[in-house]
Coordinates of C-alpha atoms and ligand atoms in Angstrom, one line a residue:
M7 CA 100.6 115.6 115.0
S8 CA 98.6 116.1 111.9
T9 CA 100.4 114.5 108.7
L10 CA 97.8 116.8 106.4
L11 CA 100.0 119.4 104.2
R12 CA 97.8 122.2 103.6
C13 CA 97.8 123.3 99.9
G14 CA 95.7 126.1 99.3
G15 CA 92.1 124.6 99.1
R16 CA 93.4 120.9 99.0
S17 CA 95.5 118.6 101.4
L18 CA 97.9 115.9 100.9
D19 CA 98.4 113.2 103.6
W20 CA 102.0 112.2 103.7
A21 CA 101.6 109.7 106.5
S22 CA 102.9 107.0 104.0
P23 CA 105.3 107.9 101.5
T24 CA 103.8 109.7 98.5
V25 CA 105.4 110.8 94.9
M26 CA 105.9 113.8 93.3
G27 CA 106.3 113.2 89.5
V28 CA 108.3 116.0 87.4
I29 CA 107.3 117.5 84.1
N30 CA 109.9 120.2 82.9
V31 CA 108.6 122.4 80.1
T32 CA 112.0 123.5 79.3
P33 CA 114.3 123.2 76.1
D34 CA 117.3 122.1 78.3
S35 CA 116.5 119.9 81.2
F36 CA 118.9 116.9 81.3
S37 CA 116.1 114.1 81.6
D38 CA 113.2 115.4 79.4
G39 CA 114.2 118.8 77.9
G40 CA 112.4 119.9 75.0
R41 CA 109.8 117.2 75.1
Y42 CA 107.2 119.2 76.9
L43 CA 107.2 122.6 75.2
D44 CA 104.3 121.6 73.5
P45 CA 101.3 121.9 76.2
E46 CA 99.3 119.1 74.5
Q47 CA 102.1 116.5 74.9
A48 CA 102.8 118.2 78.5
L49 CA 99.3 117.4 79.4
A50 CA 99.2 113.9 78.0
R51 CA 102.6 113.2 80.2
A52 CA 101.1 115.2 83.2
L53 CA 98.0 113.0 83.3
A54 CA 100.0 109.7 82.7
I55 CA 102.1 110.8 86.0
E56 CA 98.7 111.1 87.8
A57 CA 97.4 107.9 86.5
E58 CA 100.6 106.1 87.4
G59 CA 99.9 107.1 91.1
A60 CA 101.7 110.4 91.6
A61 CA 99.9 112.5 94.1
I62 CA 101.7 115.4 92.9
I63 CA 102.7 117.0 89.6
D64 CA 105.8 119.2 89.7
L65 CA 105.7 121.6 86.8
G66 CA 108.9 123.5 85.8
G67 CA 109.5 126.1 83.6
E68 CA 113.1 127.0 84.5
S69 CA 116.1 124.5 84.4
T70 CA 117.8 124.4 87.7
R71 CA 120.4 121.8 86.6
P72 CA 124.1 122.5 87.0
G73 CA 125.3 125.2 84.7
A74 CA 121.8 126.0 83.5
A75 CA 121.3 129.7 82.3
P76 CA 118.7 132.1 84.2
V77 CA 115.5 132.8 82.2
T78 CA 113.1 135.5 82.6
A79 CA 109.5 135.4 85.0
Q80 CA 107.6 136.4 81.7
E81 CA 109.8 133.2 79.8
E82 CA 108.9 131.0 82.4
L83 CA 105.2 131.6 82.7
Q84 CA 104.8 131.5 78.8
R85 CA 106.3 127.9 79.2
V86 CA 104.0 126.8 82.4
L87 CA 100.7 128.8 82.0
P88 CA 99.4 127.0 79.2
L89 CA 99.9 123.7 80.5
L90 CA 98.5 124.7 84.3
E91 CA 95.4 126.2 82.5
R92 CA 94.9 122.8 80.7
L93 CA 95.5 120.5 83.4
R94 CA 94.0 122.4 86.4
P95 CA 90.1 121.6 85.4
R96 CA 91.5 117.9 84.7
T97 CA 93.0 116.7 87.8
R98 CA 92.8 116.5 91.7
A99 CA 96.5 116.0 92.0
I100 CA 98.3 118.7 93.9
L101 CA 100.1 120.7 91.3
S102 CA 103.1 122.0 92.1
I103 CA 105.1 124.9 90.3
D104 CA 109.0 124.5 90.4
T105 CA 110.0 128.4 90.8
S106 CA 111.9 131.0 92.6
K107 CA 110.2 134.2 91.1
P108 CA 107.2 136.2 92.8
E109 CA 105.7 137.0 89.7
V110 CA 105.6 133.5 88.8
M111 CA 104.5 132.2 92.3
R112 CA 101.6 134.8 92.0
A113 CA 100.2 133.8 88.4
A114 CA 100.8 130.1 88.9
A115 CA 98.6 130.4 92.1
A116 CA 96.0 132.4 90.4
A117 CA 95.9 129.4 87.8
G118 CA 95.1 127.1 90.7
T119 CA 98.8 125.8 91.8
D120 CA 98.9 124.4 95.0
L121 CA 102.5 123.9 96.3
I122 CA 105.3 126.4 95.4
N123 CA 108.6 124.1 94.9
D124 CA 111.6 126.7 95.5
V125 CA 114.8 125.6 95.0
Y126 CA 116.1 129.0 96.6
A127 CA 113.7 128.3 99.8
L128 CA 111.7 131.5 99.5
R129 CA 115.4 133.6 99.4
A130 CA 114.5 136.2 96.6
P131 CA 113.3 139.6 97.3
G132 CA 109.4 139.2 97.6
A133 CA 109.3 135.6 97.5
L134 CA 108.3 135.1 101.3
E135 CA 105.4 137.5 100.8
A136 CA 104.0 136.0 97.1
A137 CA 104.2 132.6 98.8
A138 CA 102.5 133.8 102.0
E139 CA 100.0 135.4 100.2
S140 CA 99.3 132.5 97.9
G141 CA 97.8 130.2 100.5
C142 CA 100.1 127.3 98.8
A143 CA 102.0 124.9 100.7
V144 CA 105.9 125.3 100.0
C145 CA 108.9 123.4 99.6
L146 CA 112.2 125.0 101.4
M147 CA 115.1 123.3 99.7
H148 CA 118.7 123.5 100.6
M149 CA 121.1 124.8 97.9
R150 CA 124.6 126.0 98.4
G151 CA 125.5 128.7 95.9
E152 CA 123.6 128.7 92.6
P153 CA 122.9 126.5 89.7
R154 CA 125.3 128.0 87.7
T155 CA 128.5 127.5 89.7
M156 CA 127.1 125.2 92.6
Q157 CA 129.1 122.1 91.8
R158 CA 132.7 123.8 91.7
A159 CA 134.1 122.1 94.7
P160 CA 131.4 122.2 97.4
C161 CA 132.8 122.1 101.0
Y162 CA 131.1 121.7 104.1
A163 CA 132.6 120.7 107.7
D164 CA 129.3 118.9 108.8
V165 CA 127.4 118.7 105.5
V166 CA 124.2 117.3 107.8
G167 CA 124.1 119.8 110.3
E168 CA 124.7 122.9 107.9
V169 CA 121.7 121.7 105.8
R170 CA 119.5 121.2 108.8
A171 CA 120.5 124.5 110.2
F172 CA 119.7 126.1 106.9
L173 CA 116.6 124.4 106.8
A174 CA 115.7 125.7 110.3
E175 CA 116.7 129.2 109.6
R176 CA 114.2 129.3 106.3
L177 CA 111.4 127.7 108.4
D178 CA 111.8 130.8 111.0
A179 CA 111.7 133.0 107.9
C180 CA 108.5 131.5 106.9
R181 CA 107.0 131.7 110.5
A182 CA 107.6 135.2 110.5
A183 CA 106.1 135.6 107.3
G184 CA 102.9 134.0 108.4
I185 CA 103.2 131.0 106.8
A186 CA 101.8 128.0 109.0
D187 CA 103.8 124.7 109.8
A188 CA 101.0 122.8 108.1
R189 CA 102.2 124.3 104.8
I190 CA 105.8 123.7 104.8
V191 CA 108.1 120.8 103.3
L192 CA 111.8 120.6 104.0
D193 CA 114.2 119.1 101.2
P194 CA 118.3 118.8 101.8
G195 CA 118.5 119.2 98.0
F196 CA 120.4 116.4 97.0
G197 CA 122.7 117.2 94.3
F198 CA 122.5 121.0 94.7
G199 CA 126.1 122.2 95.5
K200 CA 126.9 118.8 97.0
S201 CA 129.6 116.4 96.1
L202 CA 128.8 112.6 96.1
E203 CA 129.9 112.1 99.7
H204 CA 127.6 114.8 100.6
N205 CA 124.9 113.3 99.0
L206 CA 125.5 110.0 100.3
A207 CA 125.8 111.4 103.7
L208 CA 122.7 113.3 103.6
L209 CA 120.6 110.1 102.3
R210 CA 122.6 107.8 105.0
R211 CA 121.6 110.1 107.7
L212 CA 118.5 111.6 106.3
R213 CA 116.6 111.2 109.6
E214 CA 119.0 113.9 111.2
I215 CA 117.5 116.5 108.8
D216 CA 114.1 116.5 110.8
V217 CA 113.1 119.9 112.0
D218 CA 110.0 120.0 114.7
G219 CA 108.3 116.8 112.6
L220 CA 107.6 118.5 109.1
P221 CA 107.4 116.3 106.2
I222 CA 110.8 115.8 104.2
L223 CA 111.0 115.6 100.6
A224 CA 113.9 113.8 98.8
G225 CA 114.8 114.3 95.0
L226 CA 117.5 111.7 93.8
S227 CA 115.9 110.9 90.5
R228 CA 118.2 110.3 87.8
K229 CA 120.7 112.6 89.6
A230 CA 124.6 112.8 88.8
S231 CA 125.0 110.8 92.0
I232 CA 123.1 107.9 90.5
G233 CA 125.0 108.2 87.6
A234 CA 128.2 108.0 89.3
L235 CA 127.3 105.0 91.6
T236 CA 125.8 103.1 88.3
G237 CA 127.8 104.5 85.4
K238 CA 124.7 105.0 83.6
S239 CA 123.4 107.8 81.5
P240 CA 120.3 110.1 82.8
G241 CA 117.8 107.7 80.9
E242 CA 119.2 104.5 82.1
R243 CA 119.3 105.6 85.9
V244 CA 115.9 103.9 86.6
Y245 CA 116.8 101.1 88.6
G246 CA 119.6 103.0 90.7
S247 CA 116.9 105.9 90.9
V248 CA 114.1 103.5 92.4
A249 CA 116.6 101.9 94.9
A250 CA 117.6 105.7 96.1
A251 CA 114.0 106.4 96.6
L252 CA 113.3 103.3 98.6
I253 CA 116.2 103.8 100.9
A254 CA 115.2 107.8 101.1
A255 CA 111.5 106.6 102.2
Q256 CA 113.1 104.1 104.6
R257 CA 115.1 106.7 106.1
G258 CA 112.0 109.3 106.7
A259 CA 111.5 111.0 103.4
N260 CA 107.4 111.7 103.1
I261 CA 107.4 112.9 99.5
L262 CA 109.7 111.6 97.0
R263 CA 110.3 113.7 93.6
V264 CA 110.8 111.3 90.6
H265 CA 110.7 111.2 86.9
D266 CA 110.0 107.4 86.9
V267 CA 106.5 107.5 88.7
A268 CA 105.3 104.0 88.0
A269 CA 108.4 102.4 89.2
T270 CA 108.7 104.0 92.2
V271 CA 104.8 103.8 93.2
D272 CA 105.4 99.8 92.8
A273 CA 108.8 100.1 95.1
L274 CA 106.7 102.0 97.9
K275 CA 103.8 99.5 97.7
V276 CA 106.1 97.0 98.6
L277 CA 107.6 99.0 101.4
A278 CA 104.4 99.8 102.8
A279 CA 103.4 95.9 102.7
V280 CA 106.6 95.2 105.1
G281 CA 106.3 98.3 107.1
Ligands
8Y7_316 C1 114.8 119.0 93.1 C2 114.0 120.1 92.7 C3 115.3 119.8 90.8 C4 115.0 118.5 94.3 C5 113.1 119.9 94.9 C6 116.8 117.6 89.0 C7 113.5 121.4 90.8 C8 117.2 118.8 89.0 N1 115.6 118.7 92.0 N2 113.2 120.2 93.8 N3 114.1 120.4 91.4 N4 114.2 119.2 95.4 N5 112.2 120.2 95.9 O1 117.5 116.8 88.6 O2 115.8 117.5 94.8 O3 115.4 117.3 88.6 S1 115.8 120.1 89.4

């Protein structure tokens, strides 16, 4: 099977684990909130992320952290488009838009985005169609509930089986909408409606998430689970996050979504050498 992800006119080879670096263009994100609302500052950070070895740069204009308030499509576009327009002509990296809204998907695709990273897995009305028409790759993430309430006592009989079944159902919905398998990435959604024990089970048994050999994205970077295990605040979770990314890569993750790109890239080089 091919290991090329088709992202509009670009492609990403995920045969060995690659890194997606995060930039939040939001006032309230827990790790970098407020810092990148200025498009010039965000541009500098995006280019640094690429230089540190990220193959993908994920731009987010809507905070999806637990308890976050929703924003309008217009607000989201006002945050991300100035960065996207500056960044696109300056980078060959895959540009990803973190959004659930069809209007944002369309406008971001028109501005040169290659990948749609949707924590709602294209469940919003019109999102499947917008993603299909965009030609972009899509990341389908599992989330139980919605960000505002999802961490209130999440409950599963079999978290791994339920997450896998959800992803298989969303994959079928994409296929029915005309999105080819070569455009799809699957993601168990660490921290999205999951307790520490759920997150640990998903990481431990990440291989079982596999659906038809499609690439897997894992996002554990600086999340509350890392805080719970290390007792550290978000800015101090680098070592724990690198360890989690490495474990995920060893258990089949093909794309690691991280804040600390340089540290993760080094860890993956060591892993690649050992095999
Ligand atoms: C994830 C994500 C976030 C993740 C994917 C954070 C937008 C919270 N986490 N997207 N987004 N996977 N695909 O801690 O795990 O960065 S936001």
